[in-house]
Short mmCIF file of C-alpha atoms in Angstrom, two decimals:
data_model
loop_
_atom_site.label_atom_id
_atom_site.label_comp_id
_atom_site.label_asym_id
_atom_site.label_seq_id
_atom_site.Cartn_x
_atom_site.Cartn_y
_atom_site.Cartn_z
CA UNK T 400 0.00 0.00 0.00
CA UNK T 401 2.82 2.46 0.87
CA UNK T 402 4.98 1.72 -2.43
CA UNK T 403 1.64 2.29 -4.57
CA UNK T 404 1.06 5.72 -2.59
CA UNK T 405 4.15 6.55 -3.68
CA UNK T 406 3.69 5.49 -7.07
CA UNK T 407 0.66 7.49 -7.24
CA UNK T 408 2.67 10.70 -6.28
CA UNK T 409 2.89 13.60 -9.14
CA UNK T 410 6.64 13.41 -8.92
CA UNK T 411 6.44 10.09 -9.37
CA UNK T 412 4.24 9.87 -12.35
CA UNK T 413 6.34 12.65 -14.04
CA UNK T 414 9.33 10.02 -14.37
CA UNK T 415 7.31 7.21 -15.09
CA UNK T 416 7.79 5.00 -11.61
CA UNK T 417 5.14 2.44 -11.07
CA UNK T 418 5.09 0.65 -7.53
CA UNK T 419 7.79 -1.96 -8.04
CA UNK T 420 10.02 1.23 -8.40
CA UNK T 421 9.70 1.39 -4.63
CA UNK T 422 11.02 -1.76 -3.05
CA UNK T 423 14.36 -2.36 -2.18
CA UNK T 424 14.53 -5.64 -4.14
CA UNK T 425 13.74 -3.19 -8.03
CA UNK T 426 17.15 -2.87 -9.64
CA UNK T 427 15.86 0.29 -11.47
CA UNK T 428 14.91 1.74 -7.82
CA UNK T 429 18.02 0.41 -5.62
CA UNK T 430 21.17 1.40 -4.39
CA UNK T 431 23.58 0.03 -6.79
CA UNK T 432 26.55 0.26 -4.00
CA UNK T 433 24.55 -1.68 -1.57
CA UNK T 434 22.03 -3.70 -3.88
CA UNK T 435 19.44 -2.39 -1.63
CA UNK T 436 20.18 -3.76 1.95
CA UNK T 437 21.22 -0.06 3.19
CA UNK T 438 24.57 -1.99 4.14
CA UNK T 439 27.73 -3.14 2.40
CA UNK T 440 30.53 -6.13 3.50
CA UNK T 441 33.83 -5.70 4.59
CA UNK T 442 36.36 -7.77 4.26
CA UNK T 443 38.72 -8.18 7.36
CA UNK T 444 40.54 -11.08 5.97
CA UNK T 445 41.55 -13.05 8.98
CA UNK T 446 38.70 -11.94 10.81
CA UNK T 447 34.83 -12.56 10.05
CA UNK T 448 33.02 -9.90 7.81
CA UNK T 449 31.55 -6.55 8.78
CA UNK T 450 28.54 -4.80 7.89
CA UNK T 451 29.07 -1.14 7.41
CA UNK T 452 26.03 1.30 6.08
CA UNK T 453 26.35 2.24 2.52
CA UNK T 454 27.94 5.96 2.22
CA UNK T 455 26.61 6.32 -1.14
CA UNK T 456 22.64 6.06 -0.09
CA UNK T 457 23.33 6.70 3.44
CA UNK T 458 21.53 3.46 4.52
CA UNK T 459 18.79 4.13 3.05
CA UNK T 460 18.54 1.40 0.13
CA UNK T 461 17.47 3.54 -2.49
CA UNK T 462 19.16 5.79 -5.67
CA UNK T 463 18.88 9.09 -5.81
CA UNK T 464 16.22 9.55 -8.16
CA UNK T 465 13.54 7.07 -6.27
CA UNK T 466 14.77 8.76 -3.17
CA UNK T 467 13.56 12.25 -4.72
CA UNK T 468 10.02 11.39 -4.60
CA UNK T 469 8.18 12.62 -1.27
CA UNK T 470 5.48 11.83 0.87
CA UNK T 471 4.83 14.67 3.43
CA UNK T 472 8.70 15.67 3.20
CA UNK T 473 9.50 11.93 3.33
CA UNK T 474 11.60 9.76 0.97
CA UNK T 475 10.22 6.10 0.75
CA UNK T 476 13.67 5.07 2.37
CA UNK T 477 13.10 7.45 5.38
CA UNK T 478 9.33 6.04 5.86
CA UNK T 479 10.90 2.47 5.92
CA UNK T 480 13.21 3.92 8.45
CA UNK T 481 10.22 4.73 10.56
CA UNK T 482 8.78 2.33 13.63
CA UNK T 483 5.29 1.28 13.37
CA UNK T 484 4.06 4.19 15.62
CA UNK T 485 5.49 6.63 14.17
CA UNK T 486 4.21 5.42 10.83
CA UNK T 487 1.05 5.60 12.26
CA UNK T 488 1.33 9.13 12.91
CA UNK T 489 2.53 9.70 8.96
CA UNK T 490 -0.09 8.63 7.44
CA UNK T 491 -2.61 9.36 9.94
CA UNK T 492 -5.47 9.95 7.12
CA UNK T 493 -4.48 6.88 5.42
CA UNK T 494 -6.80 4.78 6.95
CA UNK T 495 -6.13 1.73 4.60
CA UNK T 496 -2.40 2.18 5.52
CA UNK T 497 -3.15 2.90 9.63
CA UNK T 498 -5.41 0.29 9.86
CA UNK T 499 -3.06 -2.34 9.08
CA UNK T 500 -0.58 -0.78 11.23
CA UNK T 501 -2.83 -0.61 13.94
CA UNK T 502 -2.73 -4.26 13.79
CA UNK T 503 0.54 -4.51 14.24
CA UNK T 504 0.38 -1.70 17.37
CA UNK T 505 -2.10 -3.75 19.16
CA UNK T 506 -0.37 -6.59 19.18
CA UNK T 507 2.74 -4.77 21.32
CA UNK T 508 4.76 -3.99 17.99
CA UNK T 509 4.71 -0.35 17.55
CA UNK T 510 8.52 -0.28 18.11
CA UNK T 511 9.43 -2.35 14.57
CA UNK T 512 10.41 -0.31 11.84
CA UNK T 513 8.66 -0.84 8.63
CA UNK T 514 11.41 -1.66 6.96
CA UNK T 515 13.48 -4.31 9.28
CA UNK T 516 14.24 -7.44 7.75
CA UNK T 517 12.07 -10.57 8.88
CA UNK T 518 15.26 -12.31 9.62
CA UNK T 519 16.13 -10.10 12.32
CA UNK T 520 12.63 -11.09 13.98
CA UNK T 521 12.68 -12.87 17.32
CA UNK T 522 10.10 -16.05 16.86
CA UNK T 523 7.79 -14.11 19.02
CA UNK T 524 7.80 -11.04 16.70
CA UNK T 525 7.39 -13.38 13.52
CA UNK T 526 4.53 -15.15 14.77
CA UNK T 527 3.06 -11.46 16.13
CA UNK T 528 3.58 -10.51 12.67
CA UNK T 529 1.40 -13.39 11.25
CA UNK T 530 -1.60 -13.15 13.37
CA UNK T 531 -1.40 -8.96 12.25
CA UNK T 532 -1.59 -10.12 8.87
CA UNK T 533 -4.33 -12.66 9.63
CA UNK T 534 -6.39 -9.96 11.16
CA UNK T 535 -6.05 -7.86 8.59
CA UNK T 536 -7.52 -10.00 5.96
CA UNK T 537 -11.45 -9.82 5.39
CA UNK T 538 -13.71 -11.38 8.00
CA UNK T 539 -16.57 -14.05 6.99
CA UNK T 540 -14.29 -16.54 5.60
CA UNK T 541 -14.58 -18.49 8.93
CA UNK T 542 -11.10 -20.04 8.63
CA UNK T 543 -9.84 -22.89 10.77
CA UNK T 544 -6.35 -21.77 12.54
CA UNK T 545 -3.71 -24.77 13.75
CA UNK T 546 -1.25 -23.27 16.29
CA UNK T 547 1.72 -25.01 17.61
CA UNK T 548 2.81 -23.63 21.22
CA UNK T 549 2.24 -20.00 19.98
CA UNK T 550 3.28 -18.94 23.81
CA UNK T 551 6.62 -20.11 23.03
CA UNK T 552 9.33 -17.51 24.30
CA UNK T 553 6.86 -15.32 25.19
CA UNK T 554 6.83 -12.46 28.04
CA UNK T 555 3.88 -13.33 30.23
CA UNK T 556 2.41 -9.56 29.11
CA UNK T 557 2.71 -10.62 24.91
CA UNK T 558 0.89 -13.83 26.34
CA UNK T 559 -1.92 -10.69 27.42
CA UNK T 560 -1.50 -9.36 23.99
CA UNK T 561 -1.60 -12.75 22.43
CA UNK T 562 -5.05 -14.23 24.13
CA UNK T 563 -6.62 -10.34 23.14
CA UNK T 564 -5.78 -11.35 19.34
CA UNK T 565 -6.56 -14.97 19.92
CA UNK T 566 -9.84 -13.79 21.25
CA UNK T 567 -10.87 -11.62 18.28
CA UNK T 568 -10.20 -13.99 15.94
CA UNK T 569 -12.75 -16.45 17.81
CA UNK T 570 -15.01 -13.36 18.15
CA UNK T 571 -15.59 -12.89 14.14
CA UNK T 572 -16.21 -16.51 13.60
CA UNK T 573 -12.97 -18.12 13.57
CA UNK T 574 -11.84 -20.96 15.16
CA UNK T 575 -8.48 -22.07 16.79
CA UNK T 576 -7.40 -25.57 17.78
CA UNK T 577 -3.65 -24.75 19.93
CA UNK T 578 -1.17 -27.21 21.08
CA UNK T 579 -0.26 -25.39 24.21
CA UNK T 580 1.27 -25.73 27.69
CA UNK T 581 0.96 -22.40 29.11
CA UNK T 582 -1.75 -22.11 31.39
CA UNK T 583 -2.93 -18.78 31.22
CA UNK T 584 -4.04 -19.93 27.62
CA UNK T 585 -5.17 -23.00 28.40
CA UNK T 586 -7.83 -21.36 31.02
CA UNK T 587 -9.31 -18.89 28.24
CA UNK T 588 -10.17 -21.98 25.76
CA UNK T 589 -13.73 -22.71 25.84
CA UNK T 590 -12.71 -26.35 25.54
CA UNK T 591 -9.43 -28.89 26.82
CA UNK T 592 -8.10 -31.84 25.22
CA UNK T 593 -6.13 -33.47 27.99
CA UNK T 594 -3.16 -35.71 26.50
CA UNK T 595 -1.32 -38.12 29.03
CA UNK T 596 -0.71 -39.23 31.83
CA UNK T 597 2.76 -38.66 31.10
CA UNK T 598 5.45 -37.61 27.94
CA UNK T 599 6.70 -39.57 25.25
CA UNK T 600 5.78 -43.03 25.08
CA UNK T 601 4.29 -42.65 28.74
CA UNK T 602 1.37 -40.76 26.83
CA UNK T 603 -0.62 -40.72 23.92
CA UNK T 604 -4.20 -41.04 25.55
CA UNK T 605 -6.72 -38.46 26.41
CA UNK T 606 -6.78 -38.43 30.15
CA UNK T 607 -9.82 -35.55 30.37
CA UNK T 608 -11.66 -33.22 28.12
CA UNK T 609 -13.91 -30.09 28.36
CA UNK T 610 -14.43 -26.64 29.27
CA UNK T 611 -11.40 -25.57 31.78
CA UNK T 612 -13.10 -25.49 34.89
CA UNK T 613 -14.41 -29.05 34.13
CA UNK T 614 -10.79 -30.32 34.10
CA UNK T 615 -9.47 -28.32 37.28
CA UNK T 616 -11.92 -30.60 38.98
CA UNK T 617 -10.49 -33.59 37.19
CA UNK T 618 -8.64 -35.71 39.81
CA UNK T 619 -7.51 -37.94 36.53
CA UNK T 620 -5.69 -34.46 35.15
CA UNK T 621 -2.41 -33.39 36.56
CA UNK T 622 -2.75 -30.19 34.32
CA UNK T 623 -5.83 -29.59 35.88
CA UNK T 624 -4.79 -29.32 39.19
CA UNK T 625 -2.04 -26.45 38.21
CA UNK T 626 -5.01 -24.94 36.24
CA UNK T 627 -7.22 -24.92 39.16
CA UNK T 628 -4.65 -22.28 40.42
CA UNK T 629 -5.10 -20.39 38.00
CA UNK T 630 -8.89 -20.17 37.76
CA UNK T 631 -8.75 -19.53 41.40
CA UNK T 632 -6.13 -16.54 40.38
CA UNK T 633 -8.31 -14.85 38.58
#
C-alpha cells in the first residue's frame, strides 16, 4: 500500500515510476553500491566480515532519483526507516495504511520499523507478525487456525497481547485448535483436550476433556490441578 502511494505521487508519475520502483529488491529503484540492503561487507581477511552502512545512499537502500520522490517531506527510504508508531502518525489519514498498522500496534509492535528485515525477527515477533496479517484480511471466511505452542518464548504480558488477538479472531467466527502448555491460555479456551498421563511413550491417551473449569476438577488431570490455580487466580 505504501509503495503504490508513492507510485501514485505527481513526482512520481512525471518520471514514469510504477510501484515496483519502490522496493528495495527493483534494480531500477536500488542502491547500486549496496544492492538495496542499506549496508555493504567488509572484508577483514583473517577476521569474520563486517557490515558497514552504505555511504553512497546513506543506509537508506534507495538511488537518488527514487529517493527524490516525497510523501509529506519523506523519501520512501526514510518512511521504511520509521517504527510502526510513528508510521502511524505519517499517514494518519491513510486509513487503509493505519489500519493495518494498527494491527501490528495492538499486538505490542509499535517499536518495529517498517522496513526491518524478517530475519532479524525474534520467533515471538514473527509469529506477532502473522496473526497482524491474519487480522487484517477480510472477515466471513470463517477459517480454521492450527497453532503449535504460539506462547513459546513469550513475556507473560505478549501472552496478554496474544489471548486479546486470539480472542478476536474467535469473536468474528474463527476458530483455533492450539497445542499449548501455558496455562494462562489453556484457562481462556472454551474447551481442553487433555493428553497423558505422562510424555513420550508414557502418553498418547486423552486423560480428560472439556471446558477448563471441568478439568481443574479432574482428579484424573495433573494439568488440571495447576489450572485450578489459575482459575482460582483470577
Amino acid at each position: 500500500d505504501i509503495r503504490i502511494l508513492f507510485a501514485a505521487l505527481p513526482d512520481a508519475k512525471i518520471r514514469g515510476f510504477d510501484a515496483s520502483r519502490f522496493s528495495f529488491n527493483n534494480k531500477a529503484g536500488r542502491c547500486v553500491e549496496c544492492e538495496g540492503q542499506g549496508q555493504v561487507r567488509v572484508s577483514m581477511h583473517f577476521m569474520p566480515d563486517v557490515f558497514v552502512g552504505c555511504e553512497r545512499c546513506n543506509g537508506l537502500r534507495y538511488n537518488g532519483e527514487t529517493l527524490a520522490v516525497r510523501y509529506r517531506e519523506l523519501s520512501i527510504g526514510q518512511v521504511l526507516d520509521l517504527s510502526v508508531s510513528e508510521a502511524m502518525q505519517h499517514f494518519g489519514a491513510l486509513d487503509h495504511i493505519t489500519t493495518k498498522l494498527g494491527y501490528l500496534k495492538d499486538l505490542g509492535l509499535g517499536y518495529l520499523k517498517l522496513g526491518q528485515s524478517s530475519q532479524n525477527l525474534s520467533g515471538g515477533e514473527a509469529q506477532r507478525v502473522k496473526l497482524a496479517a491474519e487480522l487484517a484480511r477480510p472477515g466471513g471466511a470463517r477459517t480454521l487456525y492450527v497453532m503449535d505452542e504460539p506462547t513459546a518464548g513469550l513475556h507473560p504480558a505478549d501472552v496478554e497481547i496474544l489471548l486479546r488477538v486470539l480472542k478476536r479472531l474467535v469473536d468474528r467466527g474463527d476458530t483455533l485448535v492450539v497445542i499449548e502448555h501455558q496455562l494462562d491460555l489453556i484457562a481462556a479456551a472454551d474447551w481442553v483436550i487433555d493428553m497423558g498421563p505422562g510424555a513420550g511413550h508414557h502418553g498418547g491417551q486423552v486423560v480428560a476433556m472439556g471446558p477448563p473449569e471441568q478439568l481443574a476438577q479432574d482428579p484424573n488431570s495433573i494439568t488440571g490441578s495447576y489450572l485450578a490455580r489459575v482459575l482460582d487466580r483470577e
